mmCIF file of C-alpha atoms and ligand atoms in Angstrom:
data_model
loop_
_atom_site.group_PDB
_atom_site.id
_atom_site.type_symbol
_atom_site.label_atom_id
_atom_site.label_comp_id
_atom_site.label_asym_id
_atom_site.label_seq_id
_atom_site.Cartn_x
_atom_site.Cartn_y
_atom_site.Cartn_z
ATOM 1 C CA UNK A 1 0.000 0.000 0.000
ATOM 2 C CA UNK A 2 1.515 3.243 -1.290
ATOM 3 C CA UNK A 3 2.303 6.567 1.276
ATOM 4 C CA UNK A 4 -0.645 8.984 0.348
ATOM 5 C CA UNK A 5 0.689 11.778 -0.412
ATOM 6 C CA UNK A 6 -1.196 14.621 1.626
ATOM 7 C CA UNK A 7 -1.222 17.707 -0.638
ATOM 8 C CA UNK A 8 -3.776 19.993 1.414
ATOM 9 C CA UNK A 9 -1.615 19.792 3.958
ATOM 10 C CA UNK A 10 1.836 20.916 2.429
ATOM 11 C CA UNK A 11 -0.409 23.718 0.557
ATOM 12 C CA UNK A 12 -1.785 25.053 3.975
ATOM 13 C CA UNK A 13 1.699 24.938 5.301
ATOM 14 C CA UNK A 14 3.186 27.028 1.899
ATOM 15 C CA UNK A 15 -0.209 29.396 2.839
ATOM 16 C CA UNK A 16 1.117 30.001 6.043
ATOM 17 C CA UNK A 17 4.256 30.697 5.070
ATOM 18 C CA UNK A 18 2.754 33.064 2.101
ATOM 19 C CA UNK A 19 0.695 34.756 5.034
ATOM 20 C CA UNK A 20 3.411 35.208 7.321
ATOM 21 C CA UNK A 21 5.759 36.679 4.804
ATOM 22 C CA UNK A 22 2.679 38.643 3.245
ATOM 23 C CA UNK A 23 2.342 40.613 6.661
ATOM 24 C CA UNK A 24 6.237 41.501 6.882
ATOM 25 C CA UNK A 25 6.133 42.912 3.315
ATOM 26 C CA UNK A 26 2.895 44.955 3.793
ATOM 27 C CA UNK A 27 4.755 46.082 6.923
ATOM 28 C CA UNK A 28 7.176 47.698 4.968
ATOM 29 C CA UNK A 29 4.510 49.384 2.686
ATOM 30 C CA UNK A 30 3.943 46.594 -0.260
ATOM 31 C CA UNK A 31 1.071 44.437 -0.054
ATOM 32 C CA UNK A 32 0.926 41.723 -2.849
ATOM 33 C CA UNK A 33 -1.586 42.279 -5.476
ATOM 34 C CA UNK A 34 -3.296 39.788 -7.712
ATOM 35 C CA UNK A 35 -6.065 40.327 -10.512
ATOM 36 C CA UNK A 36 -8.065 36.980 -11.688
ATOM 37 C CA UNK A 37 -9.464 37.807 -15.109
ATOM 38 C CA UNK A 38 -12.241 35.424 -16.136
ATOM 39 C CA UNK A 39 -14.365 35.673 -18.983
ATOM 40 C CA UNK A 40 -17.412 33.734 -19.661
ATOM 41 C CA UNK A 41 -19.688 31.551 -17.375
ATOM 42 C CA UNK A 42 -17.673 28.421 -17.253
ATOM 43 C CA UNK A 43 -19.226 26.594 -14.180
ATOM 44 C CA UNK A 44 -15.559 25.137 -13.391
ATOM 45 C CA UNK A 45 -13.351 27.688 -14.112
ATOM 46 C CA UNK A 46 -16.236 29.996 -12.238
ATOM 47 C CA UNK A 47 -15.031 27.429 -9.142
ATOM 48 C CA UNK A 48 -11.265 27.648 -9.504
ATOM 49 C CA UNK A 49 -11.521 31.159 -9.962
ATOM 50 C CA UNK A 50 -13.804 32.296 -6.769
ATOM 51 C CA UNK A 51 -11.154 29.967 -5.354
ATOM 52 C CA UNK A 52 -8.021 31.423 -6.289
ATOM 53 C CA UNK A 53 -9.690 34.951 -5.259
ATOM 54 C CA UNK A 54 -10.826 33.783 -1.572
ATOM 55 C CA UNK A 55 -7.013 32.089 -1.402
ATOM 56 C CA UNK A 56 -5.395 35.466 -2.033
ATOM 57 C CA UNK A 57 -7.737 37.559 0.389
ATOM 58 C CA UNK A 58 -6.871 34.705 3.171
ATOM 59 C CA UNK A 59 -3.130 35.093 2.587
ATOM 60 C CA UNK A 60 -3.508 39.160 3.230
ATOM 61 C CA UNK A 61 -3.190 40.338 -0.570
ATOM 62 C CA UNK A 62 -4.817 42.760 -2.414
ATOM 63 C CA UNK A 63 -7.672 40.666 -4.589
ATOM 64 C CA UNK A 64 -9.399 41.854 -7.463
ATOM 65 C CA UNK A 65 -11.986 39.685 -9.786
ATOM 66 C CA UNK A 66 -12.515 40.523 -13.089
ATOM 67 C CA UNK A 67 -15.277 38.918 -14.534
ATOM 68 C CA UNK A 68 -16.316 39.744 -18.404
ATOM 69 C CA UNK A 69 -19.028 38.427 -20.408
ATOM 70 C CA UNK A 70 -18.732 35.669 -22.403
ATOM 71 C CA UNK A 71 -18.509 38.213 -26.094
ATOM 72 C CA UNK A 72 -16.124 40.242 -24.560
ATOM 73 C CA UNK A 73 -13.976 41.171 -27.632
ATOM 74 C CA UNK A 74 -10.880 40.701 -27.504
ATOM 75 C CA UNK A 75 -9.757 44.206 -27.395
ATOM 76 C CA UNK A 76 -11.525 44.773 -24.293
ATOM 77 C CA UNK A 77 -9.647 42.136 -22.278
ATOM 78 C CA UNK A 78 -6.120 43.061 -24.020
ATOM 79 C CA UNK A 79 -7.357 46.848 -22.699
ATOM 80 C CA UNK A 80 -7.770 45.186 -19.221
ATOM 81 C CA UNK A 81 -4.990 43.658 -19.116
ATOM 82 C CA UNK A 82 -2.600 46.455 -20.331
ATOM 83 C CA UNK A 83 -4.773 48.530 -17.800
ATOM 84 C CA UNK A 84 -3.319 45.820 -14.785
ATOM 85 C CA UNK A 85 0.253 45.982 -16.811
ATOM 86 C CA UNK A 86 0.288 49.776 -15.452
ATOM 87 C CA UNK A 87 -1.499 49.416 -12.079
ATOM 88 C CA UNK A 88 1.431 49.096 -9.621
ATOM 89 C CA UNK A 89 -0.833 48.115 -6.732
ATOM 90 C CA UNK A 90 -0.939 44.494 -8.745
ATOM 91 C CA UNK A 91 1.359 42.280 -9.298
ATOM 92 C CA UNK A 92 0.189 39.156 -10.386
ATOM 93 C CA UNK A 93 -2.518 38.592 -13.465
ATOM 94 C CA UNK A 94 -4.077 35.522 -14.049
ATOM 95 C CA UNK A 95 -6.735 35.282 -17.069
ATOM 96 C CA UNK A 96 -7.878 31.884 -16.761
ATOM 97 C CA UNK A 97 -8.470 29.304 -19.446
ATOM 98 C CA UNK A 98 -9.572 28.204 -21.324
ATOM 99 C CA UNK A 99 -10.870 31.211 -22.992
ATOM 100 C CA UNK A 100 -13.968 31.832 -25.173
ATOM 101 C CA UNK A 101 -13.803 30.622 -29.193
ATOM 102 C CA UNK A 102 -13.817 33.743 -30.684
ATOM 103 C CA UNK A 103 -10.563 34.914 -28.213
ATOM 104 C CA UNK A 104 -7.065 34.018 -29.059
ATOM 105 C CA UNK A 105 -5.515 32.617 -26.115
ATOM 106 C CA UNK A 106 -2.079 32.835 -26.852
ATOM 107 C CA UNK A 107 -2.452 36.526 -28.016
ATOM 108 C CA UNK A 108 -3.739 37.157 -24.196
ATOM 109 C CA UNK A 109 -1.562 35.211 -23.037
ATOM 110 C CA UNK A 110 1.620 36.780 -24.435
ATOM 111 C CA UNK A 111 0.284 40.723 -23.467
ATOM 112 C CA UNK A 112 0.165 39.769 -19.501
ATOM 113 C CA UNK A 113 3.497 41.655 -18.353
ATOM 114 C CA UNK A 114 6.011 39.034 -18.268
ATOM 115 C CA UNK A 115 7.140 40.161 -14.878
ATOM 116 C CA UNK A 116 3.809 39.913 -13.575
ATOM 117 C CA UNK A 117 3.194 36.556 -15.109
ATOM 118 C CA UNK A 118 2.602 34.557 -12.098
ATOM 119 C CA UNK A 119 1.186 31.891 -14.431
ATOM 120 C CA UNK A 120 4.270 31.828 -15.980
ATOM 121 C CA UNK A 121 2.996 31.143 -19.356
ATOM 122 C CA UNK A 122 4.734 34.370 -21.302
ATOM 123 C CA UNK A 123 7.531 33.323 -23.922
ATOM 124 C CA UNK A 124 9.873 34.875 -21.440
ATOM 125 C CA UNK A 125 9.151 32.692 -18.377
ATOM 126 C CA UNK A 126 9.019 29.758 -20.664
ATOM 127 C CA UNK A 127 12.064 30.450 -21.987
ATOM 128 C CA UNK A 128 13.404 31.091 -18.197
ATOM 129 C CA UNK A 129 12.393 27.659 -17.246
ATOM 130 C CA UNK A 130 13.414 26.118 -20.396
ATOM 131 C CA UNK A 131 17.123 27.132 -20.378
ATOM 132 C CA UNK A 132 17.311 26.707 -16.391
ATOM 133 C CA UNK A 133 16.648 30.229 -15.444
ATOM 134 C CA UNK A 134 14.232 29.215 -12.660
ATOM 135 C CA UNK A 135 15.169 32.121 -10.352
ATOM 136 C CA UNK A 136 13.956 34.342 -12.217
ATOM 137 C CA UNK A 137 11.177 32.352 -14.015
ATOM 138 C CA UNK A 138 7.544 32.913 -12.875
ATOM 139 C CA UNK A 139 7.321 28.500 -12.683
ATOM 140 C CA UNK A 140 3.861 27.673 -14.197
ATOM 141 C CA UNK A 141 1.773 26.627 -10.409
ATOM 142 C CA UNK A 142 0.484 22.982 -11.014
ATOM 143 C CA UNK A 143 3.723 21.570 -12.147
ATOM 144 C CA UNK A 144 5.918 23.946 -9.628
ATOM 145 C CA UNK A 145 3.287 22.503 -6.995
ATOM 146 C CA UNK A 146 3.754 19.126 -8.302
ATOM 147 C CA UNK A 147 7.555 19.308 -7.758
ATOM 148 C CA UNK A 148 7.100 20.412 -4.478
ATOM 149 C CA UNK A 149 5.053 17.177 -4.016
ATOM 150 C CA UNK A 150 7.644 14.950 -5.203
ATOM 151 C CA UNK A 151 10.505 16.855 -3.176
ATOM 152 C CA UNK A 152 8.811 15.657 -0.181
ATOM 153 C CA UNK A 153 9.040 11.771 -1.114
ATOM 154 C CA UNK A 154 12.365 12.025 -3.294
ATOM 155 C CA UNK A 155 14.216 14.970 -2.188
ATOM 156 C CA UNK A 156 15.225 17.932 -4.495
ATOM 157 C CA UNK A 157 18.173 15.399 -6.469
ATOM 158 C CA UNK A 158 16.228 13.075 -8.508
ATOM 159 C CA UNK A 159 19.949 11.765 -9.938
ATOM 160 C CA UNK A 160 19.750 8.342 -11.571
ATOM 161 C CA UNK A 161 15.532 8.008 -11.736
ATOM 162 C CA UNK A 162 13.883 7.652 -14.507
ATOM 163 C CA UNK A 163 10.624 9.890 -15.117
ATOM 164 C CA UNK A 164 8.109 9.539 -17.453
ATOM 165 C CA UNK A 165 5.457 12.761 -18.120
ATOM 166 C CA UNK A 166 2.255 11.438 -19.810
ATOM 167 C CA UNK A 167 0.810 14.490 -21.602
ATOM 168 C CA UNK A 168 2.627 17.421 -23.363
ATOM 169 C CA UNK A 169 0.695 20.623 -22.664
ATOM 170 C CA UNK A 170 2.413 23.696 -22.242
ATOM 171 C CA UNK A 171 0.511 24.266 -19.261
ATOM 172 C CA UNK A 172 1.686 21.702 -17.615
ATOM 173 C CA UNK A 173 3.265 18.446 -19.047
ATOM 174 C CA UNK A 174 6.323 20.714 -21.205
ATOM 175 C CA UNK A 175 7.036 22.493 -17.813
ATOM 176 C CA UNK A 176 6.986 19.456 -15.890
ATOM 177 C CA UNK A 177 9.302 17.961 -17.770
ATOM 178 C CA UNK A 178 12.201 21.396 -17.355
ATOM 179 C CA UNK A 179 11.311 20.781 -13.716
ATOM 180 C CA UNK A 180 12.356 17.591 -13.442
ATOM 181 C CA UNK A 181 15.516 17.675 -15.637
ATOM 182 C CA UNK A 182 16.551 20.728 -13.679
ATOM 183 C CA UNK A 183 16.031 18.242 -11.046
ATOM 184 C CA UNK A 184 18.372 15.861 -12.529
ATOM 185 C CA UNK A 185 16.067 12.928 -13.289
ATOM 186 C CA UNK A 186 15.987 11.578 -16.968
ATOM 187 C CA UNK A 187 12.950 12.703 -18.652
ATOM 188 C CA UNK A 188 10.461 10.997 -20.598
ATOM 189 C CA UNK A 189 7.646 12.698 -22.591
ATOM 190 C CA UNK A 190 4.810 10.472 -23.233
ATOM 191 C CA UNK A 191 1.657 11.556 -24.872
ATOM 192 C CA UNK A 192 -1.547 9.782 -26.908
ATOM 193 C CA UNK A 193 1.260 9.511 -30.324
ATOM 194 C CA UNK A 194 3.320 7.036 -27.835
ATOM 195 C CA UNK A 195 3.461 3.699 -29.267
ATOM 196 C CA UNK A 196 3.209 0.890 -26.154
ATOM 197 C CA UNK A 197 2.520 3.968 -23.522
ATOM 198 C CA UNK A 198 2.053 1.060 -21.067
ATOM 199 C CA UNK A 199 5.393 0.370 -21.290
ATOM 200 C CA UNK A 200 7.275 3.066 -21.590
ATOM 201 C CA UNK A 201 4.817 3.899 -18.198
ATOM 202 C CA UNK A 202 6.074 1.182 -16.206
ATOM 203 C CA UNK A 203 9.560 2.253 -16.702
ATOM 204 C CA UNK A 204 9.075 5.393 -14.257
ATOM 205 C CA UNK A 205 10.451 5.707 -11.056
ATOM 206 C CA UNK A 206 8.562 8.908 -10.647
ATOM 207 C CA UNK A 207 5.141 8.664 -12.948
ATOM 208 C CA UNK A 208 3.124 12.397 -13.537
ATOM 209 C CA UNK A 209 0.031 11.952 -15.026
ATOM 210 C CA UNK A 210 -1.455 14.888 -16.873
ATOM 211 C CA UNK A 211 -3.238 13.546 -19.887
ATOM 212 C CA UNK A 212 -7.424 14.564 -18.621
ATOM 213 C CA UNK A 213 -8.615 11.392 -19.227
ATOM 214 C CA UNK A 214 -10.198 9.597 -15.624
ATOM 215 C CA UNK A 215 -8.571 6.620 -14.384
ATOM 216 C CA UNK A 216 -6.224 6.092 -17.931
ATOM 217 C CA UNK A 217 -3.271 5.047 -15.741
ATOM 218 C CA UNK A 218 -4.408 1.067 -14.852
ATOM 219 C CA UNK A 219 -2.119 -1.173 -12.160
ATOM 220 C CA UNK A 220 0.027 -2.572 -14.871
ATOM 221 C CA UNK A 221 1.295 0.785 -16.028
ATOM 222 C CA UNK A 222 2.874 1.144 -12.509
ATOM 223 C CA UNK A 223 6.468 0.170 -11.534
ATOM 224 C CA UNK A 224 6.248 -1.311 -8.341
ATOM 225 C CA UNK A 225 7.250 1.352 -5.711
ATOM 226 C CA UNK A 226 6.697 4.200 -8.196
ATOM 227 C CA UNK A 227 6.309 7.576 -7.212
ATOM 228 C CA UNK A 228 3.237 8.710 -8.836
ATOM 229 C CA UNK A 229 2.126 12.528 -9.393
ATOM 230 C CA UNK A 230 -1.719 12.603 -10.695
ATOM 231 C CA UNK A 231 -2.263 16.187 -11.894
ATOM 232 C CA UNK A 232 -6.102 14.967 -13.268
ATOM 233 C CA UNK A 233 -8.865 16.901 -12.278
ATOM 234 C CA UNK A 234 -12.183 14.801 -14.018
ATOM 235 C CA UNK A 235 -15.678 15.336 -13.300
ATOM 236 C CA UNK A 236 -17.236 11.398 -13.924
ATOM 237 C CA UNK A 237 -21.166 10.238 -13.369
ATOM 238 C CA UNK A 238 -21.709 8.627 -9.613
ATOM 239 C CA UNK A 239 -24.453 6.600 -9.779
ATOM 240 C CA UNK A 240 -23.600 4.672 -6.785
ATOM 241 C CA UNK A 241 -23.668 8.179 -4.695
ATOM 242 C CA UNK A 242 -27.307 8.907 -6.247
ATOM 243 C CA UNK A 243 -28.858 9.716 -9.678
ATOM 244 C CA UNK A 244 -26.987 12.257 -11.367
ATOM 245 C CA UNK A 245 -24.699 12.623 -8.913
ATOM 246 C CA UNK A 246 -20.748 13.005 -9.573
ATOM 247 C CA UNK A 247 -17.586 12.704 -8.583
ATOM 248 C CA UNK A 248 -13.809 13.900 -9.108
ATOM 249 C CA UNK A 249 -11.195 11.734 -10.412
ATOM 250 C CA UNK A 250 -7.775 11.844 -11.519
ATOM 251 C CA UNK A 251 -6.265 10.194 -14.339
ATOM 252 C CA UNK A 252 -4.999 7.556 -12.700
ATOM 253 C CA UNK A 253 -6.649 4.349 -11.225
ATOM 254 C CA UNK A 254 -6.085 5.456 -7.557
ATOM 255 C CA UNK A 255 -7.923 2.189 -6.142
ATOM 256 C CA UNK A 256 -6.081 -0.410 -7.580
ATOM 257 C CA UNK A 257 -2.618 1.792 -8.566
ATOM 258 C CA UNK A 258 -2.447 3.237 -4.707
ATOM 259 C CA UNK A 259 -1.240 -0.818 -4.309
ATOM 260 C CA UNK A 260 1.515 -1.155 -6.363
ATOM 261 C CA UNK A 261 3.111 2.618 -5.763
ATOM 262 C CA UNK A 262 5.616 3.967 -3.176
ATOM 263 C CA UNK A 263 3.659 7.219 -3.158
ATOM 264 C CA UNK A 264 0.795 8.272 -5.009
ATOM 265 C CA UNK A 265 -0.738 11.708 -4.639
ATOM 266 C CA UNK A 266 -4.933 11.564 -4.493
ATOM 267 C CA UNK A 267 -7.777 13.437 -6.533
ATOM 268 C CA UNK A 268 -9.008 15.445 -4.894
ATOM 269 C CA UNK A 269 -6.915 16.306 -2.191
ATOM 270 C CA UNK A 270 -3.465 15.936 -3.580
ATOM 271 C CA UNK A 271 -2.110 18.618 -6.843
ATOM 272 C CA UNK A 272 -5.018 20.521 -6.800
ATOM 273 C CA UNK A 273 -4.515 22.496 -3.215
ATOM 274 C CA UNK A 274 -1.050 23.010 -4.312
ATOM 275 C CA UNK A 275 -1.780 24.658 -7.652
ATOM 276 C CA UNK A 276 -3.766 27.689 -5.858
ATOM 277 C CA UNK A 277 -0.795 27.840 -3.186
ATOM 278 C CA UNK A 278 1.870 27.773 -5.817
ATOM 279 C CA UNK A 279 -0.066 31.275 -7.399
ATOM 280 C CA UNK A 280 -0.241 32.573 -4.169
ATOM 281 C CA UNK A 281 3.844 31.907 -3.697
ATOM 282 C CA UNK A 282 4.123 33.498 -7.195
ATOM 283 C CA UNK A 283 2.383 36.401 -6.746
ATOM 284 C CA UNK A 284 4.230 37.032 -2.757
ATOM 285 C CA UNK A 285 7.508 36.867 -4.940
ATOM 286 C CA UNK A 286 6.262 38.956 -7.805
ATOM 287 C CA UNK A 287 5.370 41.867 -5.246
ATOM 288 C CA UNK A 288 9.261 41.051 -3.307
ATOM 289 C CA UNK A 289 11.060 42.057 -6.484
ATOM 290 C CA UNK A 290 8.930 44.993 -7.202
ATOM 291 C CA UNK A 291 9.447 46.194 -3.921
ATOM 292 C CA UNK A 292 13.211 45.479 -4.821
ATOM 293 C CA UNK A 293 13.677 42.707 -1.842
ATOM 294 C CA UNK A 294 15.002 39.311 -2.131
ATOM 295 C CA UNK A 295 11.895 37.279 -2.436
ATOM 296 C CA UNK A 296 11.148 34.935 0.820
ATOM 297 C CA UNK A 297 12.656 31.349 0.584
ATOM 298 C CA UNK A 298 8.919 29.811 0.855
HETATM 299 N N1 GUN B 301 -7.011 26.687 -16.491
HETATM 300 C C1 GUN B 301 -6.651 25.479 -16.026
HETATM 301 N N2 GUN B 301 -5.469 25.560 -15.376
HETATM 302 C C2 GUN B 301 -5.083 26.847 -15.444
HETATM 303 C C3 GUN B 301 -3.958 27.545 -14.942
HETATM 304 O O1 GUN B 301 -3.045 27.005 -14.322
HETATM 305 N N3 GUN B 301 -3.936 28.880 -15.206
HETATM 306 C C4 GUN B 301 -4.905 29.508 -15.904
HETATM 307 N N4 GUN B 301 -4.770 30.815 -16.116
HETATM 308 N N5 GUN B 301 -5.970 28.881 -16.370
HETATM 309 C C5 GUN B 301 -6.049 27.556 -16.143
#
């Protein structure tokens, strides 16, 4: 029986730390700002997003909610955003995703300030991560959270293991991947193109699953004694709990995988918490470096 990992409980322990350090900095006159742009009526993102706002409020910051209509053009929220770009009272923007048809994303995207990226998802803080700059880098937060996950079980030196990343988003599977060759492991990208994914699965000492599709990773996919990082977030029908009832799942068989794993983080309860803490962390060092201070160690 695998160690569950407990990832609302190293996310309210990064909180505290965000809190703590939030009240020294306000002390001396900054107090962290973050804007959450969302646009549209998304009943999910509508969650993360009153979420992510009550987080930042909790932690001391100054919180601000944007929230646009669904045929918001896309001038208007490239206005907004330069409008944040000049506010110095914020300095984190996140415009969550995903983002109405008729809006291009990566135009958005690439017109957030890259210095108050805290989703780290401008060219610059890719390009950060991607050559090793990660002290400088805004980190995107699920796979910064995810690292901090696996720190806990493996340590910070993942020399000599063997890690396979099952989806290739830029959001988080790409990312994941920097991390954990910064981290010295040897990286594996696998994605739905992967011929005998099985396989090339059960060769992972350290397994992260980010692929959206509930329960994909099965038993035999797992190395015995596997770490195994499930960054799923699925919505599936629960009949058993009541017609037209649901539940959340990851993308990984967590009943019969949680056997044959060292470690295995749950859904919910396990990357999720540490995604909203990670923004928080961003944002708390965002507002250090504007305010021309060494950001906390966090
Ligand atoms: N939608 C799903 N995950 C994310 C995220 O990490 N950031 C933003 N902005 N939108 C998302």
């Amino acid at each position: 029986m695998a160690d569950i990992i407990d990832g609302r409980r190293r996310a309210d322990e990064l909180l505290d730390r965000v809190t703590d350090e939030t009240a020294r900095l306000s002390a001396a006159g900054t107090t962290p700002g973050l804007a959450v742009v969302l646009v549209g009526e998304d009943p999910a993102s509508q969650v993360y997003v009153a979420s992510k706002s009550k987080k930042a409020k909790a932690c001391g910051f100054h919180s601000v909610q944007h929230t646009l209509d669904a045929d918001t053009s896309e001038a208007d929220l490239l206005a907004l955003i330069e409008a944040l770009n000049a506010d110095a009272a914020i300095h984190g923007i996140l415009v969550q995703l995903p983002l109405p048809g008729h809006i291009d994303s990566g135009r958005v995207t690439q017109a957030v300030a890259p210095d108050k990226d805290v989703d780290g998802f401008h060219f610059v803080n890719v390009g950060k991560l991607a050559t090793g700059e990660t002290k400088t880098a805004f980190v995107p937060c699920t796979p910064a959270g995810s690292m901090l996950l696996l720190e806990g079980v493996r340590g910070a030196d993942l020399s000599g293991l063997n890690a396979v990343v099952i989806g290739r988003s830029n959001i988080v599977g790409k990312p994941m991947a920097s991390l954990l060759l910064a981290a010295n492991a040897t990286v594996t990208i696998a994605h739905s193109r992967t011929r005998e994914l099985a396989a090339v699965a059960r060769t992972a000492d350290i397994l992260v699953a980010a692929v959206g599709r509930p329960q994909m990773v099965a038993r035999d996919w797992v190395k015995p004694g596997a770490t195994v990082i499930d960054v799923g977030i699925n919505r599936i029908a629960a009949p058993e709990k009541g017609p037209g009832k649901t539940r959340l799942v990851g993308d990984v068989a967590f009943d019969e995988v949680k056997d044959v794993a060292g470690a295995i983080t749950p859904v919910p309860g396990g990357v999720g918490p540490m995604t909203i803490a990670m923004l928080m962390a961003n944002t708390l060092t965002s507002a250090a470096r504007a305010a021309g201070r060494e950001p906390p160690a966090l």
